Coordinates of N, CA and C in Angstrom, one line a residue:
Chain A
X1 N -20.0 -58.7 -28.2 CA -19.8 -58.0 -29.5 C -21.1 -57.4 -30.0
X2 N -21.3 -56.1 -29.8 CA -22.6 -55.5 -30.1 C -22.8 -55.2 -31.6
X3 N -21.7 -55.3 -32.4 CA -21.8 -55.0 -33.8 C -21.8 -53.5 -34.1
X4 N -22.8 -53.1 -34.9 CA -23.0 -51.7 -35.2 C -24.2 -51.2 -34.5
X5 N -24.0 -50.1 -33.6 CA -25.1 -49.6 -32.9 C -25.4 -48.1 -33.3
X6 N -26.7 -47.8 -33.3 CA -27.1 -46.4 -33.7 C -28.0 -45.9 -32.6
X7 N -27.8 -44.6 -32.3 CA -28.8 -43.9 -31.4 C -29.0 -42.5 -32.0
X8 N -30.2 -42.0 -31.8 CA -31.4 -42.6 -31.2 C -32.1 -43.6 -32.2
X9 N -33.1 -44.3 -31.8 CA -33.8 -45.1 -32.8 C -34.9 -44.3 -33.5
X10 N -35.4 -43.3 -32.8 CA -36.4 -42.4 -33.4 C -36.1 -41.0 -33.0
X11 N -36.4 -40.0 -33.8 CA -36.2 -38.6 -33.5 C -37.1 -37.8 -34.4
X12 N -37.7 -36.8 -33.7 CA -38.5 -35.8 -34.4 C -37.9 -34.4 -34.2
X13 N -37.7 -33.7 -35.3 CA -37.0 -32.4 -35.3 C -37.9 -31.4 -35.9
X14 N -37.8 -30.2 -35.5 CA -38.4 -29.1 -36.2 C -37.5 -28.6 -37.3
X15 N -38.1 -28.0 -38.4 CA -37.2 -27.4 -39.4 C -36.3 -26.4 -38.8
X16 N -35.0 -26.5 -39.2 CA -34.0 -25.6 -38.8 C -33.2 -26.1 -37.6
X17 N -33.7 -27.1 -36.9 CA -32.9 -27.6 -35.7 C -31.7 -28.4 -36.2
X18 N -30.8 -28.6 -35.4 CA -29.6 -29.4 -35.7 C -29.6 -30.6 -34.7
X19 N -28.9 -31.7 -35.2 CA -28.8 -32.8 -34.3 C -27.7 -33.7 -34.9
X20 N -27.2 -34.6 -34.0 CA -26.2 -35.6 -34.4 C -26.8 -37.0 -34.2
X21 N -26.7 -37.8 -35.3 CA -27.0 -39.2 -35.2 C -25.7 -40.0 -34.9
X22 N -25.8 -40.8 -33.8 CA -24.6 -41.5 -33.4 C -24.5 -42.9 -34.0
X23 N -23.3 -43.3 -34.3 CA -23.0 -44.6 -34.8 C -21.7 -45.1 -34.2
X24 N -21.7 -46.3 -33.7 CA -20.5 -46.9 -33.2 C -20.4 -48.4 -33.6
X25 N -19.2 -48.9 -33.7 CA -19.0 -50.3 -34.0 C -17.8 -50.8 -33.2
X26 N -17.9 -52.0 -32.8 CA -16.9 -52.6 -31.9 C -16.2 -53.8 -32.6
X27 N -16.1 -53.7 -33.9 CA -15.5 -54.8 -34.6 C -14.2 -54.4 -35.2
X28 N -13.7 -53.2 -34.9 CA -12.4 -52.7 -35.3 C -12.4 -52.5 -36.9
X29 N -13.6 -52.2 -37.4 CA -13.7 -52.1 -38.9 C -13.1 -50.7 -39.3
X30 N -12.4 -50.7 -40.4 CA -11.8 -49.5 -40.9 C -12.8 -48.6 -41.6
X31 N -13.7 -49.3 -42.3 CA -14.6 -48.6 -43.2 C -16.0 -48.4 -42.5
X32 N -16.5 -47.2 -42.5 CA -17.8 -46.9 -42.0 C -18.5 -45.9 -43.0
X33 N -19.9 -46.0 -43.0 CA -20.6 -45.2 -43.9 C -22.0 -44.9 -43.4
X34 N -22.7 -43.9 -44.0 CA -24.0 -43.6 -43.7 C -24.9 -43.6 -44.9
X35 N -26.1 -44.2 -44.8 CA -27.0 -44.3 -45.9 C -28.3 -43.7 -45.4
X36 N -29.1 -43.3 -46.4 CA -30.5 -43.0 -46.1 C -31.4 -43.8 -46.9
X37 N -32.5 -44.3 -46.4 CA -33.5 -45.1 -47.2 C -34.8 -44.3 -47.2
X38 N -35.3 -44.1 -48.4 CA -36.5 -43.4 -48.7 C -37.4 -44.3 -49.5
X39 N -38.7 -44.2 -49.3 CA -39.7 -45.1 -50.0 C -39.4 -45.1 -51.5
X40 N -39.3 -46.3 -52.1 CA -39.1 -46.4 -53.5 C -37.8 -46.1 -54.0
X41 N -36.8 -45.8 -53.2 CA -35.5 -45.3 -53.6 C -34.3 -46.2 -53.2
X42 N -34.5 -47.2 -52.5 CA -33.4 -48.0 -52.0 C -32.6 -47.2 -51.0
X43 N -31.3 -47.6 -50.8 CA -30.4 -47.0 -49.9 C -29.5 -46.1 -50.7
X44 N -29.3 -44.9 -50.2 CA -28.3 -44.0 -50.9 C -27.2 -43.5 -50.0
X45 N -26.0 -43.5 -50.5 CA -24.8 -43.3 -49.7 C -24.7 -41.8 -49.4
X46 N -24.6 -41.4 -48.1 CA -24.5 -40.0 -47.8 C -23.0 -39.6 -47.6
X47 N -22.3 -40.2 -46.7 CA -20.9 -40.0 -46.5 C -20.2 -41.3 -46.1
X48 N -18.9 -41.4 -46.3 CA -18.2 -42.6 -45.9 C -16.8 -42.3 -45.4
X49 N -16.2 -43.3 -44.7 CA -14.9 -43.1 -44.2 C -14.1 -44.4 -44.3
X50 N -12.9 -44.3 -44.8 CA -12.0 -45.5 -45.0 C -11.1 -45.6 -43.8
X51 N -11.2 -44.8 -42.8 CA -10.3 -44.9 -41.7 C -10.4 -43.6 -40.8
X52 N -9.9 -43.7 -39.6 CA -9.9 -42.5 -38.7 C -9.2 -41.3 -39.4
X53 N -9.9 -40.2 -39.4 CA -9.4 -39.0 -39.9 C -9.6 -38.8 -41.4
X54 N -10.3 -39.8 -42.0 CA -10.5 -39.7 -43.5 C -12.0 -39.8 -43.8
X55 N -12.6 -38.9 -44.4 CA -14.0 -38.9 -44.8 C -14.2 -38.5 -46.2
X56 N -15.3 -38.9 -46.9 CA -15.5 -38.5 -48.2 C -17.0 -38.5 -48.5
X57 N -17.4 -37.8 -49.5 CA -18.9 -37.7 -49.8 C -19.4 -38.8 -50.6
X58 N -20.6 -39.2 -50.4 CA -21.3 -40.2 -51.2 C -22.2 -39.5 -52.2
X59 N -23.3 -40.1 -52.5 CA -24.2 -39.7 -53.5 C -25.1 -38.5 -53.1
X60 N -25.4 -38.4 -51.8 CA -26.4 -37.3 -51.4 C -25.8 -36.7 -50.1
X61 N -24.7 -35.9 -50.2 CA -24.1 -35.4 -49.0 C -24.6 -34.1 -48.5
X62 N -25.4 -33.3 -49.3 CA -25.8 -32.0 -49.0 C -26.6 -32.0 -47.7
X63 N -26.3 -31.1 -46.8 CA -27.0 -30.9 -45.5 C -26.5 -31.8 -44.4
X64 N -25.5 -32.5 -44.7 CA -24.9 -33.5 -43.6 C -23.4 -33.2 -43.5
X65 N -22.9 -33.4 -42.3 CA -21.5 -33.4 -42.0 C -21.1 -34.6 -41.2
X66 N -19.9 -35.1 -41.4 CA -19.4 -36.2 -40.7 C -17.9 -35.9 -40.3
X67 N -17.5 -36.7 -39.3 CA -16.1 -36.7 -38.8 C -15.8 -38.0 -38.3
X68 N -14.5 -38.4 -38.3 CA -14.1 -39.7 -37.9 C -12.8 -39.5 -37.1
X69 N -13.0 -39.3 -35.8 CA -11.9 -39.0 -34.9 C -11.3 -40.4 -34.3
X70 N -12.2 -41.4 -34.3 CA -11.8 -42.7 -33.8 C -12.2 -43.8 -34.7
X71 N -11.6 -44.9 -34.6 CA -12.1 -46.1 -35.5 C -13.5 -46.5 -35.2
X72 N -13.9 -46.3 -33.9 CA -15.2 -46.9 -33.5 C -16.4 -46.0 -33.8
X73 N -16.2 -44.7 -33.9 CA -17.4 -43.8 -34.0 C -17.4 -43.0 -35.3
X74 N -18.6 -42.8 -35.8 CA -18.8 -42.1 -37.0 C -20.1 -41.3 -37.0
X75 N -20.2 -40.2 -36.3 CA -21.4 -39.5 -36.1 C -21.8 -38.7 -37.4
X76 N -23.1 -38.6 -37.6 CA -23.6 -37.8 -38.7 C -24.4 -36.6 -38.2
X77 N -24.0 -35.4 -38.7 CA -24.6 -34.2 -38.2 C -25.5 -33.6 -39.2
X78 N -26.7 -33.3 -38.8 CA -27.6 -32.5 -39.6 C -27.5 -31.0 -39.1
X79 N -27.1 -30.2 -40.0 CA -26.8 -28.8 -39.6 C -28.0 -27.9 -39.4
X80 N -29.0 -28.1 -40.3 CA -30.2 -27.3 -40.2 C -31.3 -28.2 -40.9
X81 N -32.0 -28.9 -40.1 CA -32.9 -30.0 -40.6 C -34.0 -29.4 -41.5
X82 N -34.3 -30.1 -42.6 CA -35.3 -29.8 -43.5 C -36.3 -31.0 -43.7
X83 N -37.5 -30.7 -44.0 CA -38.5 -31.9 -44.2 C -38.0 -32.9 -45.2
X84 N -37.1 -32.5 -46.2 CA -36.6 -33.4 -47.2 C -35.6 -34.4 -46.5
X85 N -35.2 -34.2 -45.3 CA -34.3 -35.1 -44.6 C -35.1 -36.1 -43.8
X86 N -36.4 -36.1 -43.8 CA -37.2 -37.1 -43.2 C -36.9 -38.4 -43.9
X87 N -36.4 -39.4 -43.1 CA -35.9 -40.6 -43.8 C -35.5 -41.6 -42.7
X88 N -35.1 -42.8 -43.1 CA -34.5 -43.8 -42.2 C -33.0 -43.8 -42.5
X89 N -32.2 -43.6 -41.5 CA -30.8 -43.5 -41.6 C -30.1 -44.8 -41.1
X90 N -29.2 -45.3 -41.9 CA -28.5 -46.5 -41.6 C -27.0 -46.2 -41.6
X91 N -26.3 -46.7 -40.6 CA -24.9 -46.7 -40.5 C -24.4 -48.1 -40.8
X92 N -23.2 -48.2 -41.5 CA -22.7 -49.5 -41.8 C -21.1 -49.5 -41.6
X93 N -20.6 -50.7 -41.5 CA -19.1 -50.8 -41.4 C -18.7 -52.1 -42.0
X94 N -17.4 -52.1 -42.4 CA -16.8 -53.3 -42.9 C -15.3 -53.3 -42.7
X95 N -14.7 -54.5 -42.7 CA -13.3 -54.6 -42.5 C -12.6 -54.6 -43.9
X96 N -11.4 -54.4 -43.9 CA -10.6 -54.2 -45.2 C -9.5 -55.3 -45.3
X97 N -9.2 -55.5 -46.5 CA -8.0 -56.3 -46.7 C -7.2 -55.5 -47.8
X98 N -6.2 -56.1 -48.4 CA -5.3 -55.4 -49.2 C -5.9 -54.9 -50.5
X99 N -7.0 -55.6 -50.9 CA -7.7 -55.2 -52.2 C -8.9 -54.3 -52.0
X100 N -9.2 -54.0 -50.7 CA -10.4 -53.2 -50.5 C -11.2 -53.6 -49.3
X101 N -12.5 -53.6 -49.5 CA -13.4 -53.8 -48.3 C -14.4 -55.0 -48.6
X102 N -14.7 -55.7 -47.5 CA -15.7 -56.7 -47.6 C -17.1 -56.2 -47.4
X103 N -18.0 -57.1 -47.4 CA -19.4 -56.7 -47.3 C -19.7 -55.9 -46.0
X104 N -20.7 -55.0 -46.1 CA -20.9 -54.1 -45.0 C -21.9 -54.7 -44.0
X105 N -21.7 -54.4 -42.7 CA -22.6 -54.7 -41.6 C -23.4 -53.5 -41.3
X106 N -24.7 -53.6 -41.2 CA -25.5 -52.4 -41.0 C -26.1 -52.4 -39.5
X107 N -26.2 -51.2 -39.0 CA -26.9 -50.9 -37.8 C -28.4 -51.0 -38.0
X108 N -29.2 -50.9 -36.9 CA -30.6 -51.1 -36.9 C -31.4 -49.9 -37.5
X109 N -30.7 -48.8 -37.6 CA -31.4 -47.6 -38.2 C -31.9 -46.6 -37.2
X110 N -32.0 -45.3 -37.7 CA -32.6 -44.2 -37.0 C -33.7 -43.6 -37.8
X111 N -34.9 -43.6 -37.3 CA -36.0 -43.1 -38.1 C -36.2 -41.6 -37.7
X112 N -35.9 -40.7 -38.7 CA -36.0 -39.3 -38.4 C -37.1 -38.6 -39.1
X113 N -37.9 -37.8 -38.4 CA -39.0 -37.0 -39.0 C -38.7 -35.6 -38.7
X114 N -38.7 -34.8 -39.8 CA -38.6 -33.3 -39.7 C -39.9 -32.7 -40.0
X115 N -40.4 -31.9 -39.1 CA -41.7 -31.2 -39.3 C -41.6 -29.8 -39.6
Chain B
X1 N -31.0 -40.9 -62.2 CA -30.8 -42.1 -63.0 C -30.5 -43.3 -62.1
X2 N -31.4 -44.3 -62.2 CA -31.3 -45.5 -61.3 C -30.4 -46.5 -62.0
X3 N -29.2 -46.6 -61.5 CA -28.2 -47.5 -62.2 C -28.4 -49.0 -61.8
X4 N -29.1 -49.2 -60.7 CA -29.4 -50.6 -60.3 C -30.9 -50.7 -60.1
X5 N -31.6 -51.6 -60.9 CA -33.0 -51.6 -60.9 C -33.6 -52.9 -60.5
X6 N -34.5 -52.9 -59.6 CA -35.3 -54.1 -59.3 C -36.7 -53.8 -59.7
X7 N -37.2 -54.3 -60.8 CA -38.4 -53.9 -61.4 C -39.6 -54.5 -60.7
X8 N -39.4 -55.5 -59.9 CA -40.6 -56.1 -59.2 C -40.6 -55.6 -57.8
X9 N -41.5 -54.8 -57.4 CA -41.6 -54.3 -56.0 C -42.0 -55.4 -55.0
X10 N -42.7 -56.4 -55.5 CA -43.1 -57.4 -54.6 C -43.2 -58.8 -55.4
X11 N -43.1 -59.9 -54.6 CA -43.2 -61.2 -55.1 C -43.8 -62.1 -54.0
X12 N -44.7 -63.0 -54.4 CA -45.2 -64.0 -53.5 C -45.0 -65.3 -54.0
X13 N -44.5 -66.2 -53.1 CA -44.1 -67.6 -53.5 C -44.6 -68.6 -52.4
X14 N -45.0 -69.7 -52.9 CA -45.5 -70.8 -52.0 C -44.3 -71.3 -51.2
X15 N -44.5 -71.7 -50.0 CA -43.4 -72.3 -49.2 C -42.9 -73.6 -49.9
X16 N -41.6 -73.8 -49.9 CA -41.1 -75.0 -50.5 C -40.7 -74.8 -52.0
X17 N -41.3 -73.8 -52.7 CA -41.0 -73.6 -54.1 C -39.8 -72.7 -54.2
X18 N -39.4 -72.4 -55.5 CA -38.3 -71.6 -55.7 C -38.7 -70.1 -55.8
X19 N -37.9 -69.2 -55.2 CA -38.1 -67.8 -55.3 C -37.0 -67.3 -56.2
X20 N -37.4 -66.4 -57.2 CA -36.4 -65.8 -58.1 C -36.5 -64.3 -58.0
X21 N -35.5 -63.7 -57.6 CA -35.5 -62.2 -57.5 C -34.6 -61.7 -58.6
X22 N -35.0 -60.7 -59.3 CA -34.2 -60.2 -60.4 C -33.7 -58.8 -60.2
X23 N -32.6 -58.5 -60.8 CA -31.9 -57.2 -60.7 C -31.2 -56.8 -62.0
X24 N -31.4 -55.7 -62.5 CA -30.8 -55.2 -63.7 C -29.9 -54.0 -63.4
X25 N -28.8 -53.8 -64.2 CA -28.0 -52.7 -64.0 C -27.6 -52.0 -65.3
X26 N -27.3 -50.8 -65.3 CA -27.0 -50.1 -66.5 C -25.5 -49.7 -66.7
X27 N -24.8 -49.7 -65.6 CA -23.4 -49.3 -65.6 C -22.5 -50.5 -65.9
X28 N -21.9 -50.6 -67.1 CA -21.1 -51.7 -67.4 C -19.8 -51.8 -66.6
X29 N -19.5 -50.8 -65.9 CA -18.2 -50.7 -65.1 C -18.5 -51.4 -63.7
X30 N -19.7 -51.7 -63.4 CA -19.9 -52.5 -62.1 C -19.2 -53.8 -62.2
X31 N -18.6 -54.2 -61.1 CA -17.7 -55.3 -61.1 C -18.0 -56.3 -60.0
X32 N -18.8 -55.9 -59.0 CA -19.0 -56.8 -57.9 C -20.4 -56.5 -57.4
X33 N -21.2 -57.6 -57.1 CA -22.6 -57.5 -56.9 C -22.9 -58.2 -55.6
X34 N -23.9 -57.7 -54.8 CA -24.2 -58.2 -53.5 C -25.7 -58.2 -53.4
X35 N -26.2 -59.2 -52.6 CA -27.6 -59.2 -52.2 C -27.7 -59.0 -50.7
X36 N -28.6 -58.1 -50.3 CA -28.9 -57.9 -48.8 C -30.4 -58.2 -48.6
X37 N -30.6 -58.7 -47.4 CA -32.0 -59.0 -46.9 C -32.3 -58.1 -45.8
X38 N -33.5 -57.6 -45.7 CA -33.9 -56.6 -44.7 C -35.3 -57.0 -44.1
X39 N -35.3 -57.2 -42.8 CA -36.6 -57.3 -42.1 C -37.0 -56.0 -41.6
X40 N -38.3 -55.8 -41.3 CA -38.8 -54.5 -40.8 C -38.1 -54.1 -39.5
X41 N -37.8 -52.8 -39.4 CA -37.2 -52.2 -38.2 C -35.8 -52.8 -37.9
X42 N -35.2 -53.4 -38.9 CA -33.8 -53.8 -38.8 C -33.0 -53.3 -39.9
X43 N -31.7 -53.3 -39.7 CA -30.8 -52.9 -40.8 C -30.6 -54.1 -41.8
X44 N -30.2 -53.8 -43.1 CA -30.0 -54.9 -44.0 C -28.9 -55.8 -43.5
X45 N -29.0 -57.1 -43.9 CA -27.9 -58.0 -43.6 C -27.4 -58.7 -44.9
X46 N -26.1 -58.8 -45.0 CA -25.5 -59.4 -46.2 C -25.9 -60.8 -46.4
X47 N -26.2 -61.2 -47.6 CA -26.7 -62.5 -48.0 C -25.7 -63.3 -48.8
X48 N -25.3 -62.7 -50.0 CA -24.5 -63.4 -50.9 C -23.9 -62.4 -51.9
X49 N -22.8 -62.7 -52.4 CA -22.2 -61.8 -53.4 C -21.6 -62.6 -54.6
X50 N -21.2 -61.8 -55.6 CA -20.6 -62.4 -56.8 C -19.7 -61.4 -57.5
X51 N -18.6 -61.9 -57.9 CA -17.7 -61.1 -58.7 C -18.0 -61.2 -60.2
X52 N -17.6 -60.2 -60.9 CA -17.9 -60.3 -62.4 C -17.1 -61.4 -63.1
X53 N -16.1 -61.9 -62.5 CA -15.4 -63.0 -63.2 C -16.1 -64.4 -63.1
X54 N -17.2 -64.4 -62.3 CA -18.0 -65.6 -62.1 C -19.3 -65.4 -62.7
X55 N -20.1 -66.5 -63.0 CA -21.4 -66.4 -63.4 C -22.4 -67.0 -62.4
X56 N -21.9 -67.6 -61.4 CA -22.7 -68.3 -60.4 C -22.0 -68.4 -59.1
X57 N -22.7 -68.2 -58.0 CA -22.2 -68.4 -56.7 C -23.3 -69.0 -55.8
X58 N -22.9 -70.0 -55.0 CA -23.9 -70.7 -54.2 C -23.5 -70.6 -52.7
X59 N -24.6 -70.5 -51.9 CA -24.4 -70.6 -50.5 C -25.6 -71.2 -49.9
X60 N -25.6 -72.5 -49.7 CA -26.8 -73.2 -49.1 C -28.0 -73.1 -50.0
X61 N -29.0 -72.5 -49.5 CA -30.3 -72.4 -50.3 C -30.2 -71.2 -51.3
X62 N -29.2 -70.4 -51.2 CA -29.1 -69.2 -52.0 C -28.1 -69.3 -53.1
X63 N -28.5 -69.0 -54.3 CA -27.6 -69.0 -55.5 C -27.8 -67.6 -56.2
X64 N -26.7 -67.0 -56.6 CA -26.8 -65.8 -57.4 C -26.2 -66.1 -58.7
X65 N -26.9 -65.7 -59.8 CA -26.5 -65.8 -61.2 C -26.2 -64.5 -61.7
X66 N -25.1 -64.4 -62.5 CA -24.8 -63.1 -63.2 C -24.6 -63.3 -64.7
X67 N -25.4 -62.5 -65.4 CA -25.3 -62.5 -66.9 C -24.7 -61.1 -67.3
X68 N -23.4 -61.0 -67.5 CA -22.8 -59.7 -67.7 C -23.3 -59.1 -69.1
X69 N -23.4 -59.9 -70.1 CA -23.8 -59.4 -71.4 C -25.2 -58.8 -71.3
X70 N -26.1 -59.3 -70.5 CA -27.4 -58.8 -70.3 C -27.5 -57.8 -69.2
X71 N -26.4 -57.6 -68.5 CA -26.4 -56.7 -67.3 C -27.5 -57.1 -66.3
X72 N -27.6 -58.4 -66.0 CA -28.7 -58.9 -65.2 C -28.1 -59.9 -64.2
X73 N -28.7 -59.8 -63.0 CA -28.4 -60.8 -62.0 C -29.7 -61.2 -61.3
X74 N -29.6 -62.5 -60.8 CA -30.8 -63.0 -60.1 C -30.4 -63.8 -58.9
X75 N -31.3 -63.8 -57.9 CA -31.1 -64.5 -56.7 C -32.2 -65.6 -56.6
X76 N -31.7 -66.9 -56.5 CA -32.6 -68.0 -56.4 C -32.6 -68.5 -54.9
X77 N -33.7 -68.7 -54.4 CA -33.9 -69.3 -53.0 C -34.6 -70.6 -53.2
X78 N -34.0 -71.7 -52.8 CA -34.6 -73.0 -52.9 C -34.2 -73.9 -51.7
X79 N -35.2 -74.5 -51.0 CA -36.6 -74.2 -51.1 C -36.9 -72.9 -50.3
X80 N -38.0 -72.2 -50.7 CA -38.3 -71.0 -49.9 C -39.0 -71.4 -48.6
X81 N -38.6 -70.6 -47.6 CA -39.1 -70.8 -46.2 C -39.8 -69.6 -45.7
X82 N -40.7 -69.7 -44.7 CA -41.4 -68.5 -44.2 C -40.5 -67.4 -43.7
X83 N -39.4 -67.8 -43.1 CA -38.4 -66.9 -42.6 C -37.7 -66.1 -43.7
X84 N -37.9 -66.5 -45.0 CA -37.3 -65.7 -46.1 C -38.1 -64.5 -46.4
X85 N -39.3 -64.4 -45.9 CA -40.1 -63.2 -46.1 C -39.4 -61.9 -45.6
X86 N -39.1 -61.0 -46.5 CA -38.3 -59.9 -46.2 C -38.2 -59.0 -47.5
X87 N -37.5 -57.9 -47.4 CA -37.2 -57.1 -48.5 C -35.8 -57.4 -48.9
X88 N -35.6 -57.7 -50.2 CA -34.3 -58.0 -50.7 C -33.7 -56.9 -51.6
X89 N -32.5 -56.4 -51.3 CA -31.9 -55.4 -52.1 C -30.7 -56.0 -52.9
X90 N -30.6 -55.7 -54.1 CA -29.3 -55.9 -54.8 C -28.5 -54.7 -54.8
X91 N -27.2 -54.8 -54.8 CA -26.3 -53.7 -54.8 C -25.1 -54.0 -55.7
X92 N -24.4 -52.9 -56.1 CA -23.3 -53.1 -57.0 C -22.2 -52.1 -56.7
X93 N -20.9 -52.5 -57.0 CA -19.8 -51.6 -56.8 C -18.9 -51.7 -58.0
X94 N -18.1 -50.6 -58.2 CA -17.3 -50.5 -59.4 C -16.2 -51.5 -59.4
X95 N -15.8 -52.0 -58.3 CA -14.7 -53.0 -58.2 C -14.9 -53.7 -56.9
X96 N -14.4 -55.0 -56.9 CA -14.5 -55.7 -55.6 C -13.7 -55.0 -54.5
X97 N -14.5 -54.8 -53.4 CA -13.9 -54.1 -52.3 C -14.0 -52.6 -52.4
X98 N -14.6 -52.1 -53.5 CA -14.8 -50.7 -53.5 C -15.8 -50.2 -52.5
X99 N -15.5 -49.1 -51.9 CA -16.3 -48.7 -50.7 C -17.7 -48.1 -51.0
X100 N -17.9 -47.8 -52.3 CA -19.2 -47.2 -52.6 C -20.2 -48.3 -53.2
X101 N -21.3 -48.4 -52.6 CA -22.3 -49.4 -53.1 C -23.5 -48.6 -53.7
X102 N -24.0 -49.0 -54.8 CA -25.2 -48.5 -55.4 C -26.3 -49.6 -55.2
X103 N -27.4 -49.2 -54.5 CA -28.4 -50.1 -54.2 C -29.6 -50.0 -55.2
X104 N -30.3 -51.1 -55.4 CA -31.6 -51.1 -56.1 C -32.7 -50.7 -55.1
X105 N -33.9 -50.6 -55.6 CA -35.0 -50.2 -54.8 C -35.7 -51.2 -53.9
X106 N -35.3 -52.5 -54.1 CA -35.8 -53.5 -53.3 C -37.0 -54.3 -53.8
X107 N -37.1 -55.6 -53.5 CA -38.2 -56.4 -53.8 C -38.7 -57.1 -52.5
X108 N -40.0 -56.9 -52.2 CA -40.6 -57.5 -51.0 C -41.0 -58.9 -51.3
X109 N -40.4 -59.9 -50.7 CA -40.7 -61.3 -50.9 C -41.6 -61.8 -49.8
X110 N -42.7 -62.4 -50.2 CA -43.6 -63.0 -49.2 C -43.7 -64.4 -49.5
X111 N -43.4 -65.3 -48.5 CA -43.5 -66.7 -48.6 C -44.8 -67.1 -48.0
X112 N -45.7 -67.8 -48.8 CA -47.0 -68.2 -48.3 C -46.9 -69.6 -47.8
X113 N -47.3 -69.8 -46.5 CA -47.2 -71.1 -45.9 C -48.2 -72.2 -46.6

């Protein structure tokens, strides 16, 4: 049971390039999400999904796209990278019950630098 | 506007003593609160949570206290151990099981041997 995995661990992009951060979980969790962590700002929610085929925006969605075609995978796409997107990105997942979702399990993070 | 605040960026505590980490929030609609612990180069890991219908929740050495009238929660670690050295984030949601979490900025706890 690998939990939540993220690839790559590190990435350097030039301004304007696009890329996809990968996230996968093997716990059959319905809920998945993406956060970014910046110095002095805690974690901020980018996008989330409550199940395959369903996604929604979080607090800071601009410049990012997501899709959820399977329960296991939740990739985050940067359409045209900007220096302001330099950050550490965390993917998380949790299982649900009839009243909502339990605490989230986080992946190890992807450190992205945009030059 | 930071709805969840951790006003102490860092805290140092002697091994064996009590560590108290504080968190304040401004949104009175927050209903469920969590603490996460984060080591360098790793993702946050869930530590303990509390619902607004309670004022205390314990799990081993960790206890979370909630004061709804003051919009304040605290995490107590007793006794503190060197492995507790990490960054601690508090987080809040509008309802138990709500999928959106609002995080504080974190407090770096250092346990001095």
